[in-house]
Coordinates of C-alpha atoms in Angstrom, one line a residue:
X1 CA 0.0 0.0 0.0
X2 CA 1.1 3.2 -0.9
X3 CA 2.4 5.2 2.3
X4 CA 1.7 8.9 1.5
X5 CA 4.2 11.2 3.1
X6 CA 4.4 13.8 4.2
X7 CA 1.6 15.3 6.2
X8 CA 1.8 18.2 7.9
X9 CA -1.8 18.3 9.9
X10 CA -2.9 21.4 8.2
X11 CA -6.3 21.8 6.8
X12 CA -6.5 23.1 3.2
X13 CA -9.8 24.9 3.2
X14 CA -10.9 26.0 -0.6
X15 CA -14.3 28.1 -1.2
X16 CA -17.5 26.6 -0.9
X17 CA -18.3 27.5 -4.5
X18 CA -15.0 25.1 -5.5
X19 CA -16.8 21.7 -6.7
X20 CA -13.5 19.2 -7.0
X21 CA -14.1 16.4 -9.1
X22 CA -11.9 14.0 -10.7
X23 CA -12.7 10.7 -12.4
X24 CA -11.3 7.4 -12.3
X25 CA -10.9 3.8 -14.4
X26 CA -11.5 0.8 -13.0
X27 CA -7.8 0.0 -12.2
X28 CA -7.8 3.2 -10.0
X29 CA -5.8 5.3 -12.2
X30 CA -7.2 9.4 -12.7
X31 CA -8.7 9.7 -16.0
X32 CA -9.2 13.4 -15.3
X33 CA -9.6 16.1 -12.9
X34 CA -11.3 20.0 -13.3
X35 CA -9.0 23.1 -12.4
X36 CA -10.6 23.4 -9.2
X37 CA -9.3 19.9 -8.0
X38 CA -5.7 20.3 -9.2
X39 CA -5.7 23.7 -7.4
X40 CA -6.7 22.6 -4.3
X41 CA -4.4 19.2 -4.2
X42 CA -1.6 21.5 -5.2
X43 CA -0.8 19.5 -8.5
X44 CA -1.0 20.1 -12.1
X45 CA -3.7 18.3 -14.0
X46 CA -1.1 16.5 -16.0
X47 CA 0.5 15.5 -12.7
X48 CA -2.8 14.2 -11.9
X49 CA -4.2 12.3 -15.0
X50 CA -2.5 8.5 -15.2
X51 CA -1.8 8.5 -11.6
X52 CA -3.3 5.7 -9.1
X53 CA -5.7 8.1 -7.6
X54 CA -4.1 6.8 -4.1
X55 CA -1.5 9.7 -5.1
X56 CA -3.8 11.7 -3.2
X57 CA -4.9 9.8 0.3
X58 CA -4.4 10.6 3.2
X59 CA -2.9 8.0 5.5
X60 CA -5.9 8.8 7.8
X61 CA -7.9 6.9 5.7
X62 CA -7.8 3.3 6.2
X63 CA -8.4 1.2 2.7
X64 CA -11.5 -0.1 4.0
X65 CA -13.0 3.0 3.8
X66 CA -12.7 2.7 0.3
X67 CA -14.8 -0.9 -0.3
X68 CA -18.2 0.8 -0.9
X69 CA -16.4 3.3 -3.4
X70 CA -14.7 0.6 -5.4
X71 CA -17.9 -1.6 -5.1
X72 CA -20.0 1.0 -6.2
X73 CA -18.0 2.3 -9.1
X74 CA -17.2 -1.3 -10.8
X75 CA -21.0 -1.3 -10.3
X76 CA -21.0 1.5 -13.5
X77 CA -22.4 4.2 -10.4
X78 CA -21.2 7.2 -9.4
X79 CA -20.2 7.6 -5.9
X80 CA -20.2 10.4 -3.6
X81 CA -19.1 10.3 0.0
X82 CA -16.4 12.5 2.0
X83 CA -12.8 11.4 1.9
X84 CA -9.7 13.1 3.4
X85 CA -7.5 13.9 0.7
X86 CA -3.4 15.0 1.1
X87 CA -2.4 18.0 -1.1
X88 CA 0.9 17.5 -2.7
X89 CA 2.8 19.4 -0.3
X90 CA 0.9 17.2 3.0
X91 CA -1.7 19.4 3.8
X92 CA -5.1 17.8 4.1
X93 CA -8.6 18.4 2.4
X94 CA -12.3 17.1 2.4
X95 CA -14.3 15.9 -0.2

């Protein structure tokens, strides 16, 4: 499992008007992301796109947090549920 380092504990807040969304194969890997997502993760979207979308968890978040995404999604559904995500530089963000 990917071990993302490092975190600082440092909230990133972004304006309530910011709607992050990125998209995702079956294997995990980002198929894409909006401006608004890259901004607030602190990456480019070409650093983004091909990337196991892991790149971006926060070691706060155990995997099996992530069984009704990946159960869901394989399903053909779109999920929606809050996850704690690490910006690039180890801040922290909710989506």
């Amino acid at each position: 499992m990917r071990r993302n380092e490092p975190v600082t504990g440092h909230e990133r807040e972004y304006p309530a008007h910011y709607h992050l969304i990125t998209t995702t194969d079956l294997k995990g890997k980002i198929t894409a992301a909006n401006e608004e997502f890259a901004e607030v993760a602190g990456y480019s979207i070409d650093e983004l796109v091909g990337q196991p979308h892991n790149l971006i968890r926060h070691p706060d978040m155990p995997p099996e947090a992530f069984a009704n995404l990946w159960e869901t999604i394989r399903k053909g559904d779109s999920w929606r549920g809050m996850v704690k995500n690490r910006c690039k530089n180890g801040d922290h963000y909710w989506v």
